[in-house]
mmCIF file of C-alpha atoms in Angstrom:
data_model
loop_
_atom_site.group_PDB
_atom_site.id
_atom_site.type_symbol
_atom_site.label_atom_id
_atom_site.label_comp_id
_atom_site.label_asym_id
_atom_site.label_seq_id
_atom_site.Cartn_x
_atom_site.Cartn_y
_atom_site.Cartn_z
ATOM 1 C CA MET A 1 -10.785 38.075 12.566
ATOM 2 C CA SER A 2 -10.669 34.370 13.397
ATOM 3 C CA GLY A 3 -13.542 33.668 11.036
ATOM 4 C CA THR A 4 -11.765 35.498 8.223
ATOM 5 C CA GLY A 5 -8.558 33.599 8.912
ATOM 6 C CA GLY A 6 -10.423 30.296 8.955
ATOM 7 C CA GLY A 7 -12.028 31.119 5.616
ATOM 8 C CA GLU A 8 -8.659 31.927 4.088
ATOM 9 C CA ARG A 9 -7.219 28.624 5.342
ATOM 10 C CA ASP A 10 -10.169 26.722 3.902
ATOM 11 C CA GLU A 11 -9.753 28.493 0.570
ATOM 12 C CA GLU A 12 -6.019 27.709 0.459
ATOM 13 C CA THR A 13 -6.666 24.071 1.344
ATOM 14 C CA ALA A 14 -9.341 23.845 -1.361
ATOM 15 C CA ARG A 15 -6.936 25.312 -3.926
ATOM 16 C CA ARG A 16 -4.245 22.815 -2.940
ATOM 17 C CA ARG A 17 -6.665 19.907 -3.269
ATOM 18 C CA ALA A 18 -7.813 21.185 -6.659
ATOM 19 C CA TRP A 19 -4.173 21.378 -7.760
ATOM 20 C CA GLU A 20 -3.563 17.821 -6.546
ATOM 21 C CA ASP A 21 -6.656 16.536 -8.374
ATOM 22 C CA ARG A 22 -5.522 18.110 -11.637
ATOM 23 C CA THR A 23 -1.886 17.050 -11.435
ATOM 24 C CA THR A 24 -2.051 13.524 -9.951
ATOM 25 C CA GLY A 25 -2.664 11.770 -13.278
ATOM 26 C CA PRO A 26 0.023 13.608 -15.280
ATOM 27 C CA LEU A 27 2.549 13.174 -12.472
ATOM 28 C CA VAL A 28 1.886 9.439 -12.294
ATOM 29 C CA VAL A 29 2.501 9.163 -16.035
ATOM 30 C CA LEU A 30 5.622 11.292 -15.726
ATOM 31 C CA GLY A 31 6.873 9.192 -12.818
ATOM 32 C CA VAL A 32 6.426 5.968 -14.784
ATOM 33 C CA GLY A 33 8.091 7.662 -17.772
ATOM 34 C CA PHE A 34 11.044 8.566 -15.554
ATOM 35 C CA LEU A 35 11.391 4.958 -14.442
ATOM 36 C CA VAL A 36 11.209 3.669 -18.028
ATOM 37 C CA ALA A 37 13.752 6.231 -19.235
ATOM 38 C CA TYR A 38 16.130 5.416 -16.391
ATOM 39 C CA ALA A 39 15.768 1.676 -17.018
ATOM 40 C CA THR A 40 16.458 2.170 -20.726
ATOM 41 C CA LEU A 41 19.613 4.167 -20.035
ATOM 42 C CA VAL A 42 20.876 1.540 -17.593
ATOM 43 C CA LEU A 43 19.962 -1.635 -19.497
ATOM 44 C CA ALA A 44 20.229 -0.721 -23.172
ATOM 45 C CA GLU A 45 23.595 -0.817 -24.874
ATOM 46 C CA ALA A 46 24.858 1.366 -27.737
ATOM 47 C CA LEU A 47 21.892 3.724 -27.841
ATOM 48 C CA PRO A 48 21.876 6.428 -30.536
ATOM 49 C CA PRO A 49 23.142 9.772 -29.224
ATOM 50 C CA TRP A 50 19.824 11.505 -29.973
ATOM 51 C CA LEU A 51 17.917 8.907 -27.929
ATOM 52 C CA VAL A 52 20.332 9.225 -25.010
ATOM 53 C CA LEU A 53 19.892 13.000 -25.087
ATOM 54 C CA THR A 54 16.096 12.660 -25.237
ATOM 55 C CA LEU A 55 15.977 10.289 -22.275
ATOM 56 C CA GLN A 56 18.289 12.527 -20.255
ATOM 57 C CA LEU A 57 16.087 15.540 -20.994
ATOM 58 C CA LEU A 58 13.063 13.511 -19.856
ATOM 59 C CA LEU A 59 14.812 12.741 -16.581
ATOM 60 C CA ILE A 60 15.640 16.426 -16.036
ATOM 61 C CA LEU A 61 12.107 17.519 -16.975
ATOM 62 C CA SER A 62 10.485 15.029 -14.605
ATOM 63 C CA TRP A 63 12.833 16.023 -11.785
ATOM 64 C CA ALA A 64 12.031 19.738 -12.259
ATOM 65 C CA THR A 65 8.296 19.006 -12.450
ATOM 66 C CA PHE A 66 8.329 17.079 -9.183
ATOM 67 C CA VAL A 67 10.194 19.914 -7.453
ATOM 68 C CA VAL A 68 7.693 22.495 -8.773
ATOM 69 C CA ASP A 69 4.766 20.320 -7.649
ATOM 70 C CA VAL A 70 6.035 20.045 -4.076
ATOM 71 C CA VAL A 71 6.820 23.776 -3.902
ATOM 72 C CA VAL A 72 3.366 24.747 -5.224
ATOM 73 C CA ARG A 73 1.539 22.410 -2.853
ATOM 74 C CA TRP A 74 3.635 23.683 0.046
ATOM 75 C CA ALA A 75 2.811 27.296 -0.915
ATOM 76 C CA LEU A 76 -0.917 26.503 -1.145
ATOM 77 C CA THR A 77 -0.892 24.973 2.334
ATOM 78 C CA PRO A 78 -2.211 27.379 5.014
ATOM 79 C CA ARG A 79 0.447 29.196 7.021
ATOM 80 C CA GLY A 80 1.218 27.413 10.228
ATOM 81 C CA HIS A 81 0.609 24.003 8.611
ATOM 82 C CA ARG A 82 3.409 24.022 6.052
ATOM 83 C CA THR A 83 5.909 22.206 8.252
ATOM 84 C CA ALA A 84 3.254 19.593 9.024
ATOM 85 C CA PHE A 85 2.665 19.221 5.274
ATOM 86 C CA LEU A 86 6.328 18.322 4.724
ATOM 87 C CA VAL A 87 6.304 15.912 7.670
ATOM 88 C CA HIS A 88 3.096 14.134 6.621
ATOM 89 C CA HIS A 89 4.070 13.869 2.931
ATOM 90 C CA PRO A 90 7.555 12.325 3.026
ATOM 91 C CA LEU A 91 7.049 10.473 -0.271
ATOM 92 C CA ASP A 92 6.245 13.725 -2.069
ATOM 93 C CA VAL A 93 9.266 15.445 -0.547
ATOM 94 C CA LEU A 94 11.487 12.507 -1.536
ATOM 95 C CA SER A 95 10.160 12.806 -5.083
ATOM 96 C CA ALA A 96 11.932 16.153 -5.290
ATOM 97 C CA VAL A 97 15.191 14.386 -4.362
ATOM 98 C CA LEU A 98 14.640 11.038 -6.098
ATOM 99 C CA PRO A 99 11.882 11.503 -8.683
ATOM 100 C CA VAL A 100 11.290 7.769 -9.026
ATOM 101 C CA PHE A 101 9.316 7.900 -5.777
ATOM 102 C CA ARG A 102 6.694 9.916 -7.616
ATOM 103 C CA ALA A 103 5.878 6.822 -9.657
ATOM 104 C CA LEU A 104 4.400 5.360 -6.485
ATOM 105 C CA ARG A 105 1.502 7.779 -6.838
ATOM 106 C CA VAL A 106 -0.155 5.043 -8.911
ATOM 107 C CA VAL A 107 -1.212 3.698 -5.513
ATOM 108 C CA SER A 108 -3.704 6.550 -5.283
ATOM 109 C CA LEU A 109 -5.292 5.376 -8.535
ATOM 110 C CA VAL A 110 -5.765 1.882 -7.087
ATOM 111 C CA HIS A 111 -7.570 3.387 -4.115
ATOM 112 C CA ARG A 112 -10.188 4.893 -6.428
ATOM 113 C CA VAL A 113 -11.666 1.435 -7.029
ATOM 114 C CA ARG A 114 -15.062 1.298 -5.320
ATOM 115 C CA TYR A 115 -14.177 -1.721 -3.186
ATOM 116 C CA PHE A 116 -11.156 0.090 -1.744
ATOM 117 C CA ARG A 117 -13.234 3.093 -0.673
ATOM 118 C CA GLY A 118 -14.942 1.263 2.184
ATOM 119 C CA HIS A 119 -14.080 1.830 5.803
ATOM 120 C CA GLY A 120 -14.354 -1.766 7.014
ATOM 121 C CA GLY A 121 -11.501 -4.033 7.991
ATOM 122 C CA ASP A 122 -11.463 -5.874 4.639
ATOM 123 C CA ALA A 123 -11.278 -2.638 2.624
ATOM 124 C CA PHE A 124 -8.512 -1.287 4.846
ATOM 125 C CA ARG A 125 -6.469 -4.474 4.472
ATOM 126 C CA ALA A 126 -7.051 -4.394 0.708
ATOM 127 C CA ARG A 127 -5.603 -0.872 0.578
ATOM 128 C CA ILE A 128 -2.618 -1.949 2.666
ATOM 129 C CA VAL A 129 -1.942 -5.024 0.499
ATOM 130 C CA SER A 130 -2.309 -3.151 -2.800
ATOM 131 C CA SER A 131 -0.061 -0.342 -1.585
ATOM 132 C CA MET A 132 2.509 -2.812 -0.304
ATOM 133 C CA LEU A 133 2.635 -4.691 -3.611
ATOM 134 C CA VAL A 134 3.064 -1.549 -5.717
ATOM 135 C CA TYR A 135 5.667 -0.102 -3.377
ATOM 136 C CA ALA A 136 7.589 -3.387 -3.287
ATOM 137 C CA VAL A 137 7.665 -3.899 -7.072
ATOM 138 C CA VAL A 138 8.704 -0.332 -7.952
ATOM 139 C CA PHE A 139 11.149 -0.144 -5.051
ATOM 140 C CA ILE A 140 12.858 -3.434 -5.917
ATOM 141 C CA VAL A 141 13.142 -2.606 -9.617
ATOM 142 C CA PHE A 142 14.560 0.871 -9.000
ATOM 143 C CA ILE A 143 17.069 -0.276 -6.367
ATOM 144 C CA ALA A 144 18.164 -3.121 -8.634
ATOM 145 C CA LEU A 145 18.685 -0.714 -11.546
ATOM 146 C CA ALA A 146 20.543 1.837 -9.439
ATOM 147 C CA THR A 147 22.761 -0.824 -7.867
ATOM 148 C CA LEU A 148 23.557 -2.370 -11.245
ATOM 149 C CA ASN A 149 24.450 1.066 -12.614
ATOM 150 C CA ALA A 150 26.830 1.630 -9.695
ATOM 151 C CA GLU A 151 28.382 -1.840 -9.602
ATOM 152 C CA ARG A 152 28.873 -3.274 -13.067
ATOM 153 C CA ASP A 153 31.935 -1.196 -14.022
ATOM 154 C CA ASP A 154 33.847 -2.182 -10.894
ATOM 155 C CA PRO A 155 36.249 -5.120 -11.441
ATOM 156 C CA ARG A 156 35.379 -6.553 -8.008
ATOM 157 C CA ALA A 157 31.621 -6.496 -8.682
ATOM 158 C CA THR A 158 29.513 -9.617 -8.215
ATOM 159 C CA ILE A 159 26.399 -7.878 -9.600
ATOM 160 C CA GLN A 160 27.018 -7.585 -13.321
ATOM 161 C CA SER A 161 23.584 -8.047 -14.962
ATOM 162 C CA PHE A 162 19.994 -7.044 -14.354
ATOM 163 C CA GLY A 163 19.160 -10.639 -13.439
ATOM 164 C CA ASP A 164 21.882 -10.583 -10.784
ATOM 165 C CA ALA A 165 20.577 -7.267 -9.465
ATOM 166 C CA ILE A 166 16.957 -8.460 -9.248
ATOM 167 C CA TRP A 167 18.014 -11.694 -7.512
ATOM 168 C CA TRP A 168 20.129 -9.774 -5.013
ATOM 169 C CA ALA A 169 17.342 -7.237 -4.376
ATOM 170 C CA CYS A 170 14.691 -9.938 -3.827
ATOM 171 C CA VAL A 171 16.745 -12.002 -1.367
ATOM 172 C CA THR A 172 17.801 -8.838 0.454
ATOM 173 C CA ILE A 173 14.326 -7.376 0.826
ATOM 174 C CA ALA A 174 13.066 -10.770 1.994
ATOM 175 C CA THR A 175 15.765 -10.656 4.728
ATOM 176 C CA VAL A 176 17.232 -13.940 3.404
ATOM 177 C CA GLY A 177 20.586 -12.664 2.167
ATOM 178 C CA TYR A 178 22.401 -15.687 0.705
ATOM 179 C CA GLY A 179 25.621 -13.692 0.376
ATOM 180 C CA ASP A 180 26.388 -14.952 -3.136
ATOM 181 C CA MET A 181 26.003 -11.398 -4.485
ATOM 182 C CA TYR A 182 26.659 -8.139 -2.699
ATOM 183 C CA PRO A 183 27.578 -4.540 -3.556
ATOM 184 C CA VAL A 184 31.202 -3.477 -3.309
ATOM 185 C CA THR A 185 30.980 0.222 -4.182
ATOM 186 C CA VAL A 186 29.932 3.011 -1.815
ATOM 187 C CA PRO A 187 26.811 3.990 -3.848
ATOM 188 C CA GLY A 188 25.852 0.327 -4.138
ATOM 189 C CA ARG A 189 26.091 -0.142 -0.388
ATOM 190 C CA ILE A 190 23.989 2.971 0.193
ATOM 191 C CA PHE A 191 21.298 1.492 -2.039
ATOM 192 C CA ALA A 192 21.644 -1.766 -0.112
ATOM 193 C CA VAL A 193 20.936 0.015 3.174
ATOM 194 C CA MET A 194 17.869 1.649 1.626
ATOM 195 C CA LEU A 195 16.707 -1.764 0.438
ATOM 196 C CA MET A 196 17.183 -3.283 3.899
ATOM 197 C CA ILE A 197 15.136 -0.548 5.543
ATOM 198 C CA GLY A 198 12.420 -0.883 2.918
ATOM 199 C CA GLY A 199 12.433 -4.662 3.297
ATOM 200 C CA ILE A 200 11.885 -4.435 7.050
ATOM 201 C CA ALA A 201 8.956 -2.059 6.523
ATOM 202 C CA ILE A 202 7.341 -4.146 3.779
ATOM 203 C CA VAL A 203 7.774 -7.515 5.501
ATOM 204 C CA GLY A 204 6.592 -6.045 8.807
ATOM 205 C CA THR A 205 3.480 -4.576 7.203
ATOM 206 C CA ALA A 206 2.699 -7.858 5.446
ATOM 207 C CA SER A 207 3.134 -9.864 8.658
ATOM 208 C CA ALA A 208 0.912 -7.506 10.655
ATOM 209 C CA THR A 209 -1.785 -7.631 7.964
ATOM 210 C CA ILE A 210 -1.779 -11.440 7.864
ATOM 211 C CA VAL A 211 -1.899 -11.721 11.670
ATOM 212 C CA SER A 212 -4.786 -9.237 11.778
ATOM 213 C CA LEU A 213 -6.684 -11.231 9.151
ATOM 214 C CA PHE A 214 -6.256 -14.544 11.000
ATOM 215 C CA THR A 215 -7.220 -12.961 14.327
ATOM 216 C CA GLU A 216 -10.423 -11.517 12.884
ATOM 217 C CA ARG A 217 -11.369 -14.786 11.158
ATOM 218 C CA LEU A 218 -10.792 -16.797 14.348
ATOM 219 C CA GLY A 219 -12.945 -14.335 16.282
ATOM 220 C CA GLN A 220 -15.739 -14.749 13.743
ATOM 221 C CA LEU A 221 -15.539 -18.535 13.982
ATOM 222 C CA ARG A 222 -15.820 -18.365 17.768
ATOM 223 C CA GLU A 223 -18.751 -15.963 17.700
ATOM 224 C CA HIS A 224 -20.745 -17.872 15.069
ATOM 225 C CA PRO A 225 -21.662 -20.966 17.190
ATOM 226 C CA ARG A 226 -22.634 -18.785 20.146
ATOM 227 C CA GLU A 227 -24.876 -16.627 17.955
ATOM 228 C CA GLU A 228 -26.575 -19.747 16.589
ATOM 229 C CA ARG A 229 -27.151 -21.081 20.110
ATOM 230 C CA GLU A 230 -28.615 -17.789 21.339
ATOM 231 C CA SER A 231 -30.842 -17.555 18.264
ATOM 232 C CA HIS A 232 -32.113 -21.090 18.878
ATOM 233 C CA GLU A 233 -32.891 -20.295 22.520
ATOM 234 C CA ARG A 234 -34.856 -17.174 21.551
ATOM 235 C CA ARG A 235 -36.854 -19.055 18.894
ATOM 236 C CA PRO A 236 -40.595 -19.288 19.928
ATOM 237 C CA PRO A 237 -42.239 -22.750 20.100
ATOM 238 C CA ARG A 238 -44.205 -23.878 17.075
ATOM 239 C CA GLU A 239 -47.981 -23.438 17.112
ATOM 240 C CA GLY A 240 -49.928 -26.504 18.273
ATOM 241 C CA ARG A 241 -46.826 -28.084 19.736
ATOM 242 C CA PRO A 242 -47.472 -29.615 23.213
ATOM 243 C CA ALA A 243 -45.584 -28.023 26.099
ATOM 244 C CA ASP A 244 -43.948 -31.333 26.945
ATOM 245 C CA ALA A 245 -42.352 -32.355 23.666
ATOM 246 C CA GLY A 246 -41.061 -35.572 25.213
ATOM 247 C CA ALA A 247 -44.507 -36.891 26.209
ATOM 248 C CA ALA A 248 -46.259 -39.395 24.012
ATOM 249 C CA PRO A 249 -49.388 -38.225 22.122
ATOM 250 C CA ASP A 250 -51.717 -40.581 24.100
ATOM 251 C CA ALA A 251 -50.224 -39.810 27.520
ATOM 252 C CA VAL A 252 -53.006 -37.399 28.653
ATOM 253 C CA PRO A 253 -55.992 -39.581 27.549
ATOM 254 C CA LEU A 254 -54.416 -42.617 29.209
ATOM 255 C CA GLN A 255 -54.122 -40.788 32.550
ATOM 256 C CA ASP A 256 -57.848 -39.790 32.355
ATOM 257 C CA ASP A 257 -58.889 -43.411 31.754
ATOM 258 C CA LEU A 258 -56.919 -44.613 34.789
ATOM 259 C CA ARG A 259 -58.670 -41.995 37.000
ATOM 260 C CA ARG A 260 -62.140 -43.132 35.839
ATOM 261 C CA GLU A 261 -61.368 -46.759 36.655
#
C-alpha cells in the first residue's frame, strides 16, 4: 500500500514538473507582456480605443492564465503536500492576485546559465545577486507605475509624472526618503508600504551578500600565508645540498688539516 502511494506521489510530482517545464517560458513572456501592456496604459496618452481594448484584453488573459497555472500545479501536487506547495511558492500564489509578479519568473532563466548551476559559494552569491537585481528592477518599475496611476489625478498629488514616480520609488526602496515626493491617496500609500517592505528585504539581502563575500575573502587571505609556510616546511632538501647550509664549502677539509698538524 505504502509503495503504491509513494509511486502515485512520484508520478504526480513528475507531472507537475513536466507542466512547469513546458509553461515556464510562455508564462515569462506573458508576464513581461502584462508589464508592457500595463505600462502603456498608464504612460501613453490618447490611445486609440481599439488599442486600449486590446491591451485590456491582454491584461485579463494574462491574469486568467496565471490563475489557471497555479490551480493546475496545486492539483498536480501530491495530496498532503498541497498546503506546503502554497506556502513554499508565495510568488506564484501572488501572481494569481497581482499577475505582474509572474514576470519575475525570468529569474529562473538566468539560473540556467552554466556558471549559476554550481553549488559553491561564488555560484550561490551570483544567483542571489542576479535574483536581487531582477526583482528590484521589476518591483520598482511596477510600484512606480501603480503609484503614478493612483496619484496623478489627485489635486494634492506630488507625484505627477513617471520620472517623479521612479525618483520616489528609488529613494524609498533605498531607505533614504527625502520627503520631497510622497503619496497622498490610499492606494498610493498601500503601494508605498509594499515598496518599503520590499526595500528592506532587498537592501538586507544585498548587505548580507557583501558581508559574506568580504568575510570569505579575508579568510582566504589569512589562510594563504600559512599554507605557503607549511608547504615550505614540508619541502624536502635539494639533492647534494650539505646538511649545514650555513657552513662554508671548505670548512670540513680545513678541520681535517688542523687535526693532521
